[in-house]
JSON list of C-alpha atoms in Angstrom, two decimals:
[
{"chain": "A", "resi": 1, "resn": "GLU", "atom": "CA", "xyz": [-24.50, 32.17, -25.16]},
{"chain": "A", "resi": 2, "resn": "ALA", "atom": "CA", "xyz": [-25.29, 31.77, -29.49]},
{"chain": "A", "resi": 3, "resn": "GLU", "atom": "CA", "xyz": [-25.59, 28.51, -30.46]},
{"chain": "A", "resi": 4, "resn": "VAL", "atom": "CA", "xyz": [-25.83, 26.70, -33.95]},
{"chain": "A", "resi": 5, "resn": "ALA", "atom": "CA", "xyz": [-28.92, 24.51, -34.30]},
{"chain": "A", "resi": 6, "resn": "GLN", "atom": "CA", "xyz": [-29.11, 21.15, -35.66]},
{"chain": "A", "resi": 7, "resn": "SER", "atom": "CA", "xyz": [-31.78, 18.78, -35.98]},
{"chain": "A", "resi": 8, "resn": "PRO", "atom": "CA", "xyz": [-32.35, 15.94, -35.78]},
{"chain": "A", "resi": 9, "resn": "ARG", "atom": "CA", "xyz": [-29.96, 14.87, -32.92]},
{"chain": "A", "resi": 10, "resn": "TYR", "atom": "CA", "xyz": [-29.98, 11.04, -34.04]},
{"chain": "A", "resi": 11, "resn": "LYS", "atom": "CA", "xyz": [-31.44, 9.53, -37.04]},
{"chain": "A", "resi": 12, "resn": "ILE", "atom": "CA", "xyz": [-31.63, 5.85, -38.34]},
{"chain": "A", "resi": 13, "resn": "THR", "atom": "CA", "xyz": [-32.44, 4.86, -41.90]},
{"chain": "A", "resi": 14, "resn": "GLU", "atom": "CA", "xyz": [-32.05, 1.93, -43.82]},
{"chain": "A", "resi": 15, "resn": "LYS", "atom": "CA", "xyz": [-29.69, 2.18, -46.98]},
{"chain": "A", "resi": 16, "resn": "SER", "atom": "CA", "xyz": [-31.28, 3.64, -50.31]},
{"chain": "A", "resi": 17, "resn": "GLN", "atom": "CA", "xyz": [-33.58, 6.01, -48.33]},
{"chain": "A", "resi": 18, "resn": "ALA", "atom": "CA", "xyz": [-33.34, 9.29, -48.35]},
{"chain": "A", "resi": 19, "resn": "VAL", "atom": "CA", "xyz": [-32.66, 11.21, -45.66]},
{"chain": "A", "resi": 20, "resn": "ALA", "atom": "CA", "xyz": [-31.98, 15.23, -44.51]},
{"chain": "A", "resi": 21, "resn": "PHE", "atom": "CA", "xyz": [-30.35, 17.40, -41.93]},
{"chain": "A", "resi": 22, "resn": "TRP", "atom": "CA", "xyz": [-31.16, 20.98, -40.75]},
{"chain": "A", "resi": 23, "resn": "CYS", "atom": "CA", "xyz": [-29.00, 23.54, -39.22]},
{"chain": "A", "resi": 24, "resn": "ASP", "atom": "CA", "xyz": [-29.50, 27.19, -38.25]},
{"chain": "A", "resi": 25, "resn": "PRO", "atom": "CA", "xyz": [-26.45, 29.11, -37.61]},
{"chain": "A", "resi": 26, "resn": "ILE", "atom": "CA", "xyz": [-25.84, 31.80, -35.15]},
{"chain": "A", "resi": 27, "resn": "SER", "atom": "CA", "xyz": [-27.39, 35.23, -36.16]},
{"chain": "A", "resi": 28, "resn": "GLY", "atom": "CA", "xyz": [-24.93, 37.00, -38.45]},
{"chain": "A", "resi": 29, "resn": "HIS", "atom": "CA", "xyz": [-22.93, 34.60, -39.27]},
{"chain": "A", "resi": 30, "resn": "ALA", "atom": "CA", "xyz": [-22.52, 34.79, -43.19]},
{"chain": "A", "resi": 31, "resn": "THR", "atom": "CA", "xyz": [-20.50, 31.66, -43.40]},
{"chain": "A", "resi": 32, "resn": "LEU", "atom": "CA", "xyz": [-21.99, 27.84, -43.08]},
{"chain": "A", "resi": 33, "resn": "TYR", "atom": "CA", "xyz": [-19.93, 24.65, -43.05]},
{"chain": "A", "resi": 34, "resn": "TRP", "atom": "CA", "xyz": [-21.21, 21.18, -43.26]},
{"chain": "A", "resi": 35, "resn": "TYR", "atom": "CA", "xyz": [-18.54, 18.66, -41.86]},
{"chain": "A", "resi": 36, "resn": "ARG", "atom": "CA", "xyz": [-18.84, 14.90, -41.78]},
{"chain": "A", "resi": 37, "resn": "GLN", "atom": "CA", "xyz": [-16.87, 13.22, -38.71]},
{"chain": "A", "resi": 38, "resn": "ILE", "atom": "CA", "xyz": [-16.67, 9.37, -39.27]},
{"chain": "A", "resi": 39, "resn": "LEU", "atom": "CA", "xyz": [-16.24, 7.56, -35.93]},
{"chain": "A", "resi": 40, "resn": "GLY", "atom": "CA", "xyz": [-12.30, 7.94, -34.73]},
{"chain": "A", "resi": 41, "resn": "GLN", "atom": "CA", "xyz": [-11.44, 10.34, -37.28]},
{"chain": "A", "resi": 42, "resn": "GLY", "atom": "CA", "xyz": [-11.35, 14.47, -37.65]},
{"chain": "A", "resi": 43, "resn": "PRO", "atom": "CA", "xyz": [-14.23, 16.33, -39.36]},
{"chain": "A", "resi": 44, "resn": "GLU", "atom": "CA", "xyz": [-14.04, 16.56, -43.13]},
{"chain": "A", "resi": 45, "resn": "LEU", "atom": "CA", "xyz": [-15.35, 19.61, -44.72]},
{"chain": "A", "resi": 46, "resn": "LEU", "atom": "CA", "xyz": [-18.25, 18.71, -47.09]},
{"chain": "A", "resi": 47, "resn": "VAL", "atom": "CA", "xyz": [-19.66, 21.89, -48.21]},
{"chain": "A", "resi": 48, "resn": "GLN", "atom": "CA", "xyz": [-19.21, 25.64, -47.40]},
{"chain": "A", "resi": 49, "resn": "PHE", "atom": "CA", "xyz": [-21.48, 28.62, -47.99]},
{"chain": "A", "resi": 50, "resn": "GLN", "atom": "CA", "xyz": [-20.77, 32.25, -47.87]},
{"chain": "A", "resi": 51, "resn": "ASP", "atom": "CA", "xyz": [-24.20, 33.77, -47.77]},
{"chain": "A", "resi": 52, "resn": "GLU", "atom": "CA", "xyz": [-26.53, 31.86, -50.28]},
{"chain": "A", "resi": 53, "resn": "SER", "atom": "CA", "xyz": [-23.60, 30.78, -52.45]},
{"chain": "A", "resi": 54, "resn": "VAL", "atom": "CA", "xyz": [-21.35, 27.66, -52.00]},
{"chain": "A", "resi": 55, "resn": "VAL", "atom": "CA", "xyz": [-17.24, 28.38, -51.63]},
{"chain": "A", "resi": 56, "resn": "ASP", "atom": "CA", "xyz": [-16.48, 25.14, -51.82]},
{"chain": "A", "resi": 57, "resn": "ASP", "atom": "CA", "xyz": [-17.96, 21.77, -52.39]},
{"chain": "A", "resi": 58, "resn": "SER", "atom": "CA", "xyz": [-14.85, 19.95, -53.80]},
{"chain": "A", "resi": 59, "resn": "GLN", "atom": "CA", "xyz": [-15.42, 17.27, -51.09]},
{"chain": "A", "resi": 60, "resn": "LEU", "atom": "CA", "xyz": [-19.17, 16.80, -51.47]},
{"chain": "A", "resi": 61, "resn": "PRO", "atom": "CA", "xyz": [-20.19, 13.36, -52.88]},
{"chain": "A", "resi": 62, "resn": "LYS", "atom": "CA", "xyz": [-22.48, 15.16, -55.71]},
{"chain": "A", "resi": 63, "resn": "ASP", "atom": "CA", "xyz": [-24.01, 11.69, -57.17]},
{"chain": "A", "resi": 64, "resn": "ARG", "atom": "CA", "xyz": [-25.96, 11.51, -53.82]},
{"chain": "A", "resi": 65, "resn": "PHE", "atom": "CA", "xyz": [-25.30, 14.41, -51.29]},
{"chain": "A", "resi": 66, "resn": "SER", "atom": "CA", "xyz": [-26.83, 18.01, -51.78]},
{"chain": "A", "resi": 67, "resn": "ALA", "atom": "CA", "xyz": [-26.66, 21.37, -49.73]},
{"chain": "A", "resi": 68, "resn": "GLU", "atom": "CA", "xyz": [-28.53, 24.16, -49.92]},
{"chain": "A", "resi": 69, "resn": "ARG", "atom": "CA", "xyz": [-28.93, 27.75, -48.04]},
{"chain": "A", "resi": 70, "resn": "LEU", "atom": "CA", "xyz": [-31.45, 29.19, -49.98]},
{"chain": "A", "resi": 71, "resn": "LYS", "atom": "CA", "xyz": [-31.94, 32.49, -48.03]},
{"chain": "A", "resi": 72, "resn": "GLY", "atom": "CA", "xyz": [-28.60, 32.90, -46.87]},
{"chain": "A", "resi": 73, "resn": "VAL", "atom": "CA", "xyz": [-29.98, 31.57, -43.14]},
{"chain": "A", "resi": 74, "resn": "ASP", "atom": "CA", "xyz": [-30.55, 28.25, -42.56]},
{"chain": "A", "resi": 75, "resn": "SER", "atom": "CA", "xyz": [-29.08, 25.21, -44.37]},
{"chain": "A", "resi": 76, "resn": "THR", "atom": "CA", "xyz": [-30.41, 21.63, -45.31]},
{"chain": "A", "resi": 77, "resn": "LEU", "atom": "CA", "xyz": [-28.07, 18.63, -46.33]},
{"chain": "A", "resi": 78, "resn": "LYS", "atom": "CA", "xyz": [-29.42, 15.78, -48.19]},
{"chain": "A", "resi": 79, "resn": "ILE", "atom": "CA", "xyz": [-28.56, 12.26, -49.02]},
{"chain": "A", "resi": 80, "resn": "GLN", "atom": "CA", "xyz": [-30.35, 10.42, -51.60]},
{"chain": "A", "resi": 81, "resn": "PRO", "atom": "CA", "xyz": [-29.98, 7.13, -51.58]},
{"chain": "A", "resi": 82, "resn": "ALA", "atom": "CA", "xyz": [-27.93, 6.48, -48.49]},
{"chain": "A", "resi": 83, "resn": "GLU", "atom": "CA", "xyz": [-25.44, 3.98, -48.02]},
{"chain": "A", "resi": 84, "resn": "LEU", "atom": "CA", "xyz": [-23.98, 2.08, -45.11]},
{"chain": "A", "resi": 85, "resn": "GLY", "atom": "CA", "xyz": [-20.39, 3.97, -45.49]},
{"chain": "A", "resi": 86, "resn": "ASP", "atom": "CA", "xyz": [-22.52, 7.40, -44.72]},
{"chain": "A", "resi": 87, "resn": "SER", "atom": "CA", "xyz": [-23.14, 6.45, -40.88]},
{"chain": "A", "resi": 88, "resn": "ALA", "atom": "CA", "xyz": [-21.16, 9.33, -39.42]},
{"chain": "A", "resi": 89, "resn": "MET", "atom": "CA", "xyz": [-21.55, 12.43, -37.37]},
{"chain": "A", "resi": 90, "resn": "TYR", "atom": "CA", "xyz": [-22.74, 15.37, -39.47]},
{"chain": "A", "resi": 91, "resn": "LEU", "atom": "CA", "xyz": [-21.70, 18.61, -37.79]},
{"chain": "A", "resi": 92, "resn": "CYS", "atom": "CA", "xyz": [-22.75, 22.22, -39.14]},
{"chain": "A", "resi": 93, "resn": "ALA", "atom": "CA", "xyz": [-20.64, 25.19, -38.26]},
{"chain": "A", "resi": 94, "resn": "SER", "atom": "CA", "xyz": [-20.68, 28.77, -38.73]},
{"chain": "A", "resi": 95, "resn": "SER", "atom": "CA", "xyz": [-18.34, 31.82, -38.09]},
{"chain": "A", "resi": 96, "resn": "LEU", "atom": "CA", "xyz": [-17.74, 35.19, -39.10]},
{"chain": "A", "resi": 97, "resn": "GLY", "atom": "CA", "xyz": [-14.20, 34.63, -41.22]},
{"chain": "A", "resi": 98, "resn": "THR", "atom": "CA", "xyz": [-12.50, 32.59, -38.73]},
{"chain": "A", "resi": 99, "resn": "ASP", "atom": "CA", "xyz": [-13.90, 34.60, -35.97]},
{"chain": "A", "resi": 100, "resn": "GLY", "atom": "CA", "xyz": [-16.64, 32.99, -33.43]},
{"chain": "A", "resi": 101, "resn": "TYR", "atom": "CA", "xyz": [-16.59, 29.52, -35.16]},
{"chain": "A", "resi": 102, "resn": "THR", "atom": "CA", "xyz": [-18.73, 27.68, -33.98]},
{"chain": "A", "resi": 103, "resn": "PHE", "atom": "CA", "xyz": [-19.97, 23.74, -33.97]},
{"chain": "A", "resi": 104, "resn": "GLY", "atom": "CA", "xyz": [-23.41, 22.44, -33.83]},
{"chain": "A", "resi": 105, "resn": "SER", "atom": "CA", "xyz": [-24.17, 19.55, -31.43]},
{"chain": "A", "resi": 106, "resn": "GLY", "atom": "CA", "xyz": [-24.20, 17.68, -34.93]},
{"chain": "A", "resi": 107, "resn": "THR", "atom": "CA", "xyz": [-26.65, 14.75, -36.27]},
{"chain": "A", "resi": 108, "resn": "ARG", "atom": "CA", "xyz": [-25.59, 11.19, -36.07]},
{"chain": "A", "resi": 109, "resn": "LEU", "atom": "CA", "xyz": [-26.77, 9.19, -38.70]},
{"chain": "A", "resi": 110, "resn": "THR", "atom": "CA", "xyz": [-26.80, 5.34, -38.49]},
{"chain": "A", "resi": 111, "resn": "VAL", "atom": "CA", "xyz": [-27.43, 3.74, -41.91]},
{"chain": "A", "resi": 112, "resn": "VAL", "atom": "CA", "xyz": [-28.71, 0.09, -41.94]},
{"chain": "B", "resi": 1, "resn": "GLY", "atom": "CA", "xyz": [-4.37, 21.00, -50.74]},
{"chain": "B", "resi": 2, "resn": "GLU", "atom": "CA", "xyz": [-3.58, 21.44, -47.06]},
{"chain": "B", "resi": 3, "resn": "ASN", "atom": "CA", "xyz": [-2.66, 18.10, -44.96]},
{"chain": "B", "resi": 4, "resn": "VAL", "atom": "CA", "xyz": [-2.90, 18.33, -41.35]},
{"chain": "B", "resi": 5, "resn": "GLU", "atom": "CA", "xyz": [-0.75, 15.53, -39.64]},
{"chain": "B", "resi": 6, "resn": "GLN", "atom": "CA", "xyz": [-1.27, 14.89, -35.85]},
{"chain": "B", "resi": 7, "resn": "HIS", "atom": "CA", "xyz": [0.92, 12.86, -33.20]},
{"chain": "B", "resi": 8, "resn": "PRO", "atom": "CA", "xyz": [0.57, 11.15, -30.79]},
{"chain": "B", "resi": 9, "resn": "SER", "atom": "CA", "xyz": [-2.79, 9.04, -31.62]},
{"chain": "B", "resi": 10, "resn": "THR", "atom": "CA", "xyz": [-2.82, 8.04, -27.92]},
{"chain": "B", "resi": 11, "resn": "LEU", "atom": "CA", "xyz": [-1.30, 9.68, -25.08]},
{"chain": "B", "resi": 12, "resn": "SER", "atom": "CA", "xyz": [-1.80, 8.76, -21.54]},
{"chain": "B", "resi": 13, "resn": "VAL", "atom": "CA", "xyz": [-0.47, 10.80, -18.43]},
{"chain": "B", "resi": 14, "resn": "GLN", "atom": "CA", "xyz": [-0.60, 10.85, -14.83]},
{"chain": "B", "resi": 15, "resn": "GLU", "atom": "CA", "xyz": [-2.78, 13.58, -13.19]},
{"chain": "B", "resi": 16, "resn": "GLY", "atom": "CA", "xyz": [-0.30, 16.75, -12.43]},
{"chain": "B", "resi": 17, "resn": "ASP", "atom": "CA", "xyz": [2.03, 15.36, -15.35]},
{"chain": "B", "resi": 18, "resn": "SER", "atom": "CA", "xyz": [2.06, 17.70, -18.76]},
{"chain": "B", "resi": 19, "resn": "ALA", "atom": "CA", "xyz": [0.93, 16.83, -22.19]},
{"chain": "B", "resi": 20, "resn": "VAL", "atom": "CA", "xyz": [1.98, 17.80, -25.38]},
{"chain": "B", "resi": 21, "resn": "ILE", "atom": "CA", "xyz": [0.48, 17.02, -28.99]},
{"chain": "B", "resi": 22, "resn": "LYS", "atom": "CA", "xyz": [2.05, 17.79, -32.12]},
{"chain": "B", "resi": 23, "resn": "CYS", "atom": "CA", "xyz": [0.65, 18.97, -35.39]},
{"chain": "B", "resi": 24, "resn": "THR", "atom": "CA", "xyz": [2.22, 19.65, -38.88]},
{"chain": "B", "resi": 25, "resn": "TYR", "atom": "CA", "xyz": [0.87, 20.94, -41.79]},
{"chain": "B", "resi": 26, "resn": "SER", "atom": "CA", "xyz": [1.72, 21.20, -45.92]},
{"chain": "B", "resi": 27, "resn": "ASP", "atom": "CA", "xyz": [0.41, 24.53, -46.98]},
{"chain": "B", "resi": 28, "resn": "SER", "atom": "CA", "xyz": [2.59, 28.00, -45.92]},
{"chain": "B", "resi": 29, "resn": "ALA", "atom": "CA", "xyz": [-0.27, 29.83, -46.85]},
{"chain": "B", "resi": 30, "resn": "SER", "atom": "CA", "xyz": [-2.38, 28.59, -43.72]},
{"chain": "B", "resi": 31, "resn": "ASN", "atom": "CA", "xyz": [-2.65, 31.29, -41.13]},
{"chain": "B", "resi": 32, "resn": "TYR", "atom": "CA", "xyz": [-5.25, 30.23, -38.34]},
{"chain": "B", "resi": 33, "resn": "PHE", "atom": "CA", "xyz": [-4.34, 27.28, -36.22]},
{"chain": "B", "resi": 34, "resn": "PRO", "atom": "CA", "xyz": [-7.24, 26.37, -33.66]},
{"chain": "B", "resi": 35, "resn": "TRP", "atom": "CA", "xyz": [-7.41, 23.22, -31.09]},
{"chain": "B", "resi": 36, "resn": "TYR", "atom": "CA", "xyz": [-10.62, 21.62, -30.38]},
{"chain": "B", "resi": 37, "resn": "LYS", "atom": "CA", "xyz": [-11.31, 19.10, -27.50]},
{"chain": "B", "resi": 38, "resn": "GLN", "atom": "CA", "xyz": [-14.03, 16.65, -28.36]},
{"chain": "B", "resi": 39, "resn": "GLU", "atom": "CA", "xyz": [-15.69, 14.63, -25.49]},
{"chain": "B", "resi": 40, "resn": "LEU", "atom": "CA", "xyz": [-17.52, 11.37, -26.58]},
{"chain": "B", "resi": 41, "resn": "GLY", "atom": "CA", "xyz": [-20.63, 11.89, -28.58]},
{"chain": "B", "resi": 42, "resn": "LYS", "atom": "CA", "xyz": [-20.35, 15.84, -28.12]},
{"chain": "B", "resi": 43, "resn": "ARG", "atom": "CA", "xyz": [-19.52, 18.53, -30.64]},
{"chain": "B", "resi": 44, "resn": "PRO", "atom": "CA", "xyz": [-15.49, 19.68, -30.76]},
{"chain": "B", "resi": 45, "resn": "GLN", "atom": "CA", "xyz": [-15.30, 22.47, -28.55]},
{"chain": "B", "resi": 46, "resn": "LEU", "atom": "CA", "xyz": [-12.40, 25.30, -29.36]},
{"chain": "B", "resi": 47, "resn": "ILE", "atom": "CA", "xyz": [-10.24, 25.46, -26.46]},
{"chain": "B", "resi": 48, "resn": "ILE", "atom": "CA", "xyz": [-7.02, 27.73, -27.86]},
{"chain": "B", "resi": 49, "resn": "ASP", "atom": "CA", "xyz": [-6.23, 29.09, -31.09]},
{"chain": "B", "resi": 50, "resn": "ILE", "atom": "CA", "xyz": [-3.37, 31.07, -32.93]},
{"chain": "B", "resi": 51, "resn": "ARG", "atom": "CA", "xyz": [-3.11, 33.27, -35.55]},
{"chain": "B", "resi": 52, "resn": "SER", "atom": "CA", "xyz": [0.31, 33.11, -37.59]},
{"chain": "B", "resi": 53, "resn": "ASN", "atom": "CA", "xyz": [1.74, 36.60, -36.77]},
{"chain": "B", "resi": 54, "resn": "VAL", "atom": "CA", "xyz": [1.89, 35.09, -33.16]},
{"chain": "B", "resi": 55, "resn": "GLY", "atom": "CA", "xyz": [4.50, 32.38, -32.00]},
{"chain": "B", "resi": 56, "resn": "GLU", "atom": "CA", "xyz": [3.13, 31.60, -28.73]},
{"chain": "B", "resi": 57, "resn": "LYS", "atom": "CA", "xyz": [-0.35, 31.84, -26.96]},
{"chain": "B", "resi": 58, "resn": "LYS", "atom": "CA", "xyz": [-1.30, 30.80, -23.37]},
{"chain": "B", "resi": 59, "resn": "ASP", "atom": "CA", "xyz": [-4.23, 30.53, -21.51]},
{"chain": "B", "resi": 60, "resn": "GLN", "atom": "CA", "xyz": [-4.10, 29.09, -17.78]},
{"chain": "B", "resi": 61, "resn": "ARG", "atom": "CA", "xyz": [-3.22, 25.48, -18.17]},
{"chain": "B", "resi": 62, "resn": "ILE", "atom": "CA", "xyz": [-3.05, 25.59, -21.84]},
{"chain": "B", "resi": 63, "resn": "ALA", "atom": "CA", "xyz": [-0.49, 27.18, -24.39]},
{"chain": "B", "resi": 64, "resn": "VAL", "atom": "CA", "xyz": [0.19, 26.82, -28.19]},
{"chain": "B", "resi": 65, "resn": "THR", "atom": "CA", "xyz": [3.22, 27.57, -30.09]},
{"chain": "B", "resi": 66, "resn": "LEU", "atom": "CA", "xyz": [3.94, 27.98, -33.42]},
{"chain": "B", "resi": 67, "resn": "ASN", "atom": "CA", "xyz": [6.77, 27.46, -35.63]},
{"chain": "B", "resi": 68, "resn": "LYS", "atom": "CA", "xyz": [6.03, 28.74, -39.36]},
{"chain": "B", "resi": 69, "resn": "THR", "atom": "CA", "xyz": [9.40, 27.99, -40.91]},
{"chain": "B", "resi": 70, "resn": "ALA", "atom": "CA", "xyz": [9.11, 24.56, -39.86]},
{"chain": "B", "resi": 71, "resn": "LYS", "atom": "CA", "xyz": [5.26, 24.35, -40.51]},
{"chain": "B", "resi": 72, "resn": "HIS", "atom": "CA", "xyz": [4.23, 22.60, -37.01]},
{"chain": "B", "resi": 73, "resn": "PHE", "atom": "CA", "xyz": [2.64, 23.74, -33.94]},
{"chain": "B", "resi": 74, "resn": "SER", "atom": "CA", "xyz": [1.90, 21.90, -30.61]},
{"chain": "B", "resi": 75, "resn": "LEU", "atom": "CA", "xyz": [-0.82, 22.04, -27.85]},
{"chain": "B", "resi": 76, "resn": "HIS", "atom": "CA", "xyz": [0.72, 22.08, -23.87]},
{"chain": "B", "resi": 77, "resn": "ILE", "atom": "CA", "xyz": [-1.32, 21.17, -21.31]},
{"chain": "B", "resi": 78, "resn": "THR", "atom": "CA", "xyz": [0.27, 21.43, -17.87]},
{"chain": "B", "resi": 79, "resn": "GLU", "atom": "CA", "xyz": [-0.94, 20.17, -14.66]},
{"chain": "B", "resi": 80, "resn": "THR", "atom": "CA", "xyz": [-3.25, 17.76, -16.11]},
{"chain": "B", "resi": 81, "resn": "GLN", "atom": "CA", "xyz": [-6.59, 16.87, -14.20]},
{"chain": "B", "resi": 82, "resn": "PRO", "atom": "CA", "xyz": [-8.76, 13.73, -15.37]},
{"chain": "B", "resi": 83, "resn": "GLU", "atom": "CA", "xyz": [-11.34, 16.09, -16.72]},
{"chain": "B", "resi": 84, "resn": "ASP", "atom": "CA", "xyz": [-8.71, 16.90, -19.70]},
{"chain": "B", "resi": 85, "resn": "SER", "atom": "CA", "xyz": [-9.52, 13.32, -20.90]},
{"chain": "B", "resi": 86, "resn": "ALA", "atom": "CA", "xyz": [-10.89, 13.71, -24.48]},
{"chain": "B", "resi": 87, "resn": "VAL", "atom": "CA", "xyz": [-9.96, 13.78, -28.00]},
{"chain": "B", "resi": 88, "resn": "TYR", "atom": "CA", "xyz": [-8.20, 16.70, -29.21]},
{"chain": "B", "resi": 89, "resn": "PHE", "atom": "CA", "xyz": [-8.00, 17.92, -32.65]},
{"chain": "B", "resi": 90, "resn": "CYS", "atom": "CA", "xyz": [-5.70, 20.52, -34.12]},
{"chain": "B", "resi": 91, "resn": "ALA", "atom": "CA", "xyz": [-6.64, 22.09, -37.66]},
{"chain": "B", "resi": 92, "resn": "ALA", "atom": "CA", "xyz": [-5.38, 24.43, -39.98]},
{"chain": "B", "resi": 93, "resn": "SER", "atom": "CA", "xyz": [-7.11, 27.10, -42.21]},
{"chain": "B", "resi": 94, "resn": "PRO", "atom": "CA", "xyz": [-5.35, 27.59, -45.28]},
{"chain": "B", "resi": 95, "resn": "TYR", "atom": "CA", "xyz": [-7.50, 30.09, -47.65]},
{"chain": "B", "resi": 96, "resn": "THR", "atom": "CA", "xyz": [-11.79, 30.54, -47.65]},
{"chain": "B", "resi": 97, "resn": "ASP", "atom": "CA", "xyz": [-11.60, 30.14, -43.59]},
{"chain": "B", "resi": 98, "resn": "LYS", "atom": "CA", "xyz": [-12.16, 26.41, -44.17]},
{"chain": "B", "resi": 99, "resn": "LEU", "atom": "CA", "xyz": [-10.63, 23.90, -41.53]},
{"chain": "B", "resi": 100, "resn": "ILE", "atom": "CA", "xyz": [-8.59, 20.89, -42.24]},
{"chain": "B", "resi": 101, "resn": "PHE", "atom": "CA", "xyz": [-8.58, 19.06, -39.31]},
{"chain": "B", "resi": 102, "resn": "GLY", "atom": "CA", "xyz": [-5.54, 16.50, -37.96]},
{"chain": "B", "resi": 103, "resn": "THR", "atom": "CA", "xyz": [-6.55, 12.60, -37.05]},
{"chain": "B", "resi": 104, "resn": "GLY", "atom": "CA", "xyz": [-7.00, 13.23, -33.28]},
{"chain": "B", "resi": 105, "resn": "THR", "atom": "CA", "xyz": [-5.01, 12.52, -30.07]},
{"chain": "B", "resi": 106, "resn": "ARG", "atom": "CA", "xyz": [-7.05, 10.75, -27.39]},
{"chain": "B", "resi": 107, "resn": "LEU", "atom": "CA", "xyz": [-5.47, 11.93, -24.04]},
{"chain": "B", "resi": 108, "resn": "GLN", "atom": "CA", "xyz": [-6.21, 9.88, -21.01]},
{"chain": "B", "resi": 109, "resn": "VAL", "atom": "CA", "xyz": [-5.38, 11.49, -17.58]},
{"chain": "B", "resi": 110, "resn": "PHE", "atom": "CA", "xyz": [-5.20, 8.77, -14.63]},
{"chain": "B", "resi": 111, "resn": "PRO", "atom": "CA", "xyz": [-5.60, 10.36, -11.13]}
]
C-alpha cells in the first residue's frame, strides 16, 4: 500500500532555533497538505499545495513558518524561529481531490 | 469559514454495546464528510466517509448517516470491541478539498 513519507519522526529543538520537516506524497497525488495537531485537538490545516502552487495558506503563521513544493512533488515545512507553542504533531497528507486522502506518520516536534 | 462541532468529547461503553458520535457543520457547501480513527501517537486513519449525495453508508460494524438539511452527520459503531478504543475525528470538506476537523471523541470500550 502506497504511503506518505515524512521525516524526521521526532524532533527536539530549542526555542529560537530553526527546524524543517520533509514530506514525500503518494506518487501521482497532485494535492499536498500540511496539518498541525496540538495534543488533544483535531488537525488544523496550515498550507495546501496543488502541484507546486499554494492553494490555501490562510492559517500559516507567515512570520515564522514557510512551506515550499518546488517541483510539485515533495515538500518542506520550515519554522524559524521555533517557539514553545509550536510543540505539536506536524502531519503531511496527499490526495487526488478528496479521493485517496492519506496522512503520513507525522513529525512530533518538541520545543524546549 | 467552515466550523465543525463534535460531541461527545469522551464516550465509554461496554464491549458489545453501540457507540454514536455526532458532528455538525456550518457551511452548506461542504460535500465530503470523512471519519478518522487515531490511536495514541499514530496517524489518523480513514475508517469511513460519505458524500453529500448519499444519506447513509455502512461498512460492516461501522455506519455513517448524513442529514444535509440539518447539517449534521453521525458515526455509528455496533458490537463494539476493545480494539475500537481510540480517538475519533469527524471532518468536513467545504471546497478546495481541504478538511476541517472536529475536536475529537475519545472512545473507551471496556471488556
